[in-house]
Amino acid sequence: MTTPTIPLFLDCDTGVDDALALAYLLDVPHVDLVGIGTVSGNIDSTTAAVNTTALLGMCGRTVPVAVGAHDPLGGVYGGGAPHVHGVNGVGGVDLPAGVAAAEDPAAELLVRLARSYAAGPRRLDVLAIGPLTNLAVALDLEPRLPELIGTLTIMGGAVWEPGNVSPVAEANIHNDAEAARRVLTAGFDLVLVPLDVTRQHRFDDADGDRFIAAGDPLRVALGTMLHRYIDFYETVDQVRRAPLHDPLAAAIAAGEVEPTVRETALDVVVDGTEHGRTVPAAQGPVVQVVVGADAAAADVIRNRILQLDAVHA
Ligand code: BDR
Ligand code: CA
């Protein structure tokens, strides 16, 4: 039986693990990546678009890439995570220039695609692997967005486990807690892929070596940035293995990795010392929180990145 094609919008802050997620998605035959928005998080939204278009070009692919919000709702962008993702977001690796980004802002592109696919046989799915600013702006532009799209999969949060940018908060949610609160309580058909599960699935130096050994510019770049990403995680976890935050969310969104979920309503703390915490709530729309995933998730992701058809020049 063939898997039905998923029209997918990706919202990202490219980012080493975002880059791995993008490479993974480009190899999934039943995922039709129809638009990409960028947001400030690991790096500013403009540089995230530069990184994204470069990676697409290295695969010989064209997908509309729209630059999204620079600043979080009601705040100012804090400058990203160069200690984790390097000064350019992709581990300091120089990527070739890609094509120019689209003219629409990311939220407008998302709304336009959501409306257009809602009028056809298959609604648009959305995968958000950065802060949720663009999604919140899109909700303002189109309050019916939760009905117009299919499933929204989000990498973010730390629900029953510790955070990564504070004892209780995860980076994507912490970087725009106000936007996250709006999105998580808006009534989307929502799958949240938090640190609770992403820390359980990792790549190591052998994976980086395998990518580099493939020899083409894309995989050499991915392998090199992965080694640098692992350098950071060694300082946190004392092991040379980096969590597959964004690639795992991508594999779940693509239906290639089976998640184990717990259902709960969620709220997001927007003030005080627990800023950015995702908290189970007694009321509100129920969210599917992923707490486990197939043990083979890393193999599924690695194999797709290794077999992806890339440009060999
Ligand atoms: C998330 O934050 C970003 O640094 C990563 O790209 C991932 O989306 C992990 O907390
Ligand atoms: Ca990300």
mmCIF file of N, CA, C and O in Angstrom, residues 17 20 164 195 197-204 226 229-230 232-234 236-237 239 241-248:
data_model
loop_
_atom_site.group_PDB
_atom_site.id
_atom_site.type_symbol
_atom_site.label_atom_id
_atom_site.label_comp_id
_atom_site.label_asym_id
_atom_site.label_seq_id
_atom_site.Cartn_x
_atom_site.Cartn_y
_atom_site.Cartn_z
ATOM 1 N N ASP A 17 20.537 20.981 14.090
ATOM 2 C CA ASP A 17 19.572 19.866 14.046
ATOM 3 C C ASP A 17 18.422 20.171 13.099
ATOM 4 O O ASP A 17 17.820 19.262 12.526
ATOM 5 N N LEU A 20 19.739 18.903 9.799
ATOM 6 C CA LEU A 20 19.602 17.444 9.707
ATOM 7 C C LEU A 20 18.144 17.065 9.439
ATOM 8 O O LEU A 20 17.865 16.152 8.648
ATOM 9 N N ASN A 164 16.291 22.729 28.951
ATOM 10 C CA ASN A 164 17.684 22.815 28.484
ATOM 11 C C ASN A 164 18.245 24.238 28.506
ATOM 12 O O ASN A 164 19.455 24.413 28.407
ATOM 13 N N LEU A 195 11.592 17.665 24.949
ATOM 14 C CA LEU A 195 12.862 17.083 25.394
ATOM 15 C C LEU A 195 12.654 15.728 26.061
ATOM 16 O O LEU A 195 13.567 14.894 26.061
ATOM 17 N N VAL A 197 11.310 13.234 25.062
ATOM 18 C CA VAL A 197 11.610 12.142 24.132
ATOM 19 C C VAL A 197 12.852 12.420 23.291
ATOM 20 O O VAL A 197 13.587 11.486 22.958
ATOM 21 N N THR A 198 13.111 13.679 22.953
ATOM 22 C CA THR A 198 14.225 13.918 22.013
ATOM 23 C C THR A 198 15.577 13.588 22.633
ATOM 24 O O THR A 198 16.515 13.230 21.920
ATOM 25 N N ARG A 199 15.678 13.685 23.964
ATOM 26 C CA ARG A 199 16.953 13.328 24.602
ATOM 27 C C ARG A 199 17.233 11.820 24.544
ATOM 28 O O ARG A 199 18.347 11.386 24.768
ATOM 29 N N GLN A 200 16.199 11.033 24.242
ATOM 30 C CA GLN A 200 16.375 9.568 24.216
ATOM 31 C C GLN A 200 16.938 9.058 22.893
ATOM 32 O O GLN A 200 17.263 7.877 22.779
ATOM 33 N N HIS A 201 17.011 9.937 21.867
ATOM 34 C CA HIS A 201 17.417 9.496 20.517
ATOM 35 C C HIS A 201 18.536 10.405 20.033
ATOM 36 O O HIS A 201 18.340 11.624 19.917
ATOM 37 N N ARG A 202 19.704 9.824 19.734
ATOM 38 C CA ARG A 202 20.907 10.649 19.505
ATOM 39 C C ARG A 202 21.727 10.160 18.317
ATOM 40 O O ARG A 202 21.647 8.995 17.927
ATOM 41 N N PHE A 203 22.547 11.091 17.780
ATOM 42 C CA PHE A 203 23.611 10.767 16.833
ATOM 43 C C PHE A 203 24.944 10.910 17.570
ATOM 44 O O PHE A 203 25.072 11.735 18.490
ATOM 45 N N ASP A 204 25.939 10.141 17.112
ATOM 46 C CA ASP A 204 27.262 10.236 17.717
ATOM 47 C C ASP A 204 28.318 10.545 16.656
ATOM 48 O O ASP A 204 27.983 10.802 15.486
ATOM 49 N N LEU A 226 27.702 18.365 12.597
ATOM 50 C CA LEU A 226 27.285 17.422 13.649
ATOM 51 C C LEU A 226 28.406 17.216 14.668
ATOM 52 O O LEU A 226 28.155 17.228 15.880
ATOM 53 N N TYR A 229 28.374 20.144 16.912
ATOM 54 C CA TYR A 229 27.183 20.106 17.773
ATOM 55 C C TYR A 229 27.429 19.115 18.923
ATOM 56 O O TYR A 229 27.087 19.384 20.080
ATOM 57 N N ILE A 230 28.049 17.986 18.596
ATOM 58 C CA ILE A 230 28.381 17.000 19.629
ATOM 59 C C ILE A 230 29.389 17.587 20.616
ATOM 60 O O ILE A 230 29.321 17.320 21.821
ATOM 61 N N PHE A 232 29.434 20.523 21.754
ATOM 62 C CA PHE A 232 28.645 21.240 22.761
ATOM 63 C C PHE A 232 27.972 20.255 23.705
ATOM 64 O O PHE A 232 28.034 20.411 24.927
ATOM 65 N N TYR A 233 27.317 19.236 23.152
ATOM 66 C CA TYR A 233 26.567 18.319 24.021
ATOM 67 C C TYR A 233 27.479 17.553 24.982
ATOM 68 O O TYR A 233 27.049 17.160 26.076
ATOM 69 N N GLU A 234 28.734 17.367 24.585
ATOM 70 C CA GLU A 234 29.673 16.713 25.513
ATOM 71 C C GLU A 234 29.843 17.556 26.768
ATOM 72 O O GLU A 234 29.979 17.021 27.876
ATOM 73 N N VAL A 236 27.589 19.303 28.152
ATOM 74 C CA VAL A 236 26.348 19.249 28.936
ATOM 75 C C VAL A 236 26.140 17.866 29.542
ATOM 76 O O VAL A 236 25.806 17.727 30.714
ATOM 77 N N ASP A 237 26.317 16.835 28.702
ATOM 78 C CA ASP A 237 25.927 15.466 29.099
ATOM 79 C C ASP A 237 27.122 14.560 29.393
ATOM 80 O O ASP A 237 26.924 13.397 29.754
ATOM 81 N N VAL A 239 28.837 12.998 27.434
ATOM 82 C CA VAL A 239 28.976 11.927 26.425
ATOM 83 C C VAL A 239 28.968 12.580 25.060
ATOM 84 O O VAL A 239 28.322 13.623 24.862
ATOM 85 N N ARG A 241 27.365 12.412 22.311
ATOM 86 C CA ARG A 241 26.142 12.015 21.596
ATOM 87 C C ARG A 241 25.175 13.186 21.678
ATOM 88 O O ARG A 241 24.900 13.702 22.760
ATOM 89 N N ALA A 242 24.658 13.610 20.516
ATOM 90 C CA ALA A 242 23.779 14.796 20.480
ATOM 91 C C ALA A 242 22.332 14.387 20.248
ATOM 92 O O ALA A 242 22.049 13.557 19.374
ATOM 93 N N PRO A 243 21.396 14.973 21.003
ATOM 94 C CA PRO A 243 19.982 14.636 20.836
ATOM 95 C C PRO A 243 19.468 15.008 19.443
ATOM 96 O O PRO A 243 19.870 16.021 18.877
ATOM 97 N N LEU A 244 18.518 14.204 18.954
ATOM 98 C CA LEU A 244 17.929 14.442 17.629
ATOM 99 C C LEU A 244 16.629 15.235 17.778
ATOM 100 O O LEU A 244 15.566 14.782 17.317
ATOM 101 N N HIS A 245 16.720 16.435 18.385
ATOM 102 C CA HIS A 245 15.480 17.182 18.652
ATOM 103 C C HIS A 245 14.633 17.325 17.388
ATOM 104 O O HIS A 245 13.511 16.825 17.299
ATOM 105 N N ASP A 246 15.136 18.092 16.429
ATOM 106 C CA ASP A 246 14.324 18.419 15.243
ATOM 107 C C ASP A 246 14.162 17.235 14.291
ATOM 108 O O ASP A 246 13.059 17.028 13.753
ATOM 109 N N PRO A 247 15.213 16.425 14.054
ATOM 110 C CA PRO A 247 15.004 15.278 13.164
ATOM 111 C C PRO A 247 13.958 14.306 13.704
ATOM 112 O O PRO A 247 13.190 13.726 12.922
ATOM 113 N N LEU A 248 13.902 14.109 15.015
ATOM 114 C CA LEU A 248 12.898 13.184 15.555
ATOM 115 C C LEU A 248 11.492 13.735 15.314
ATOM 116 O O LEU A 248 10.580 12.996 14.909
#
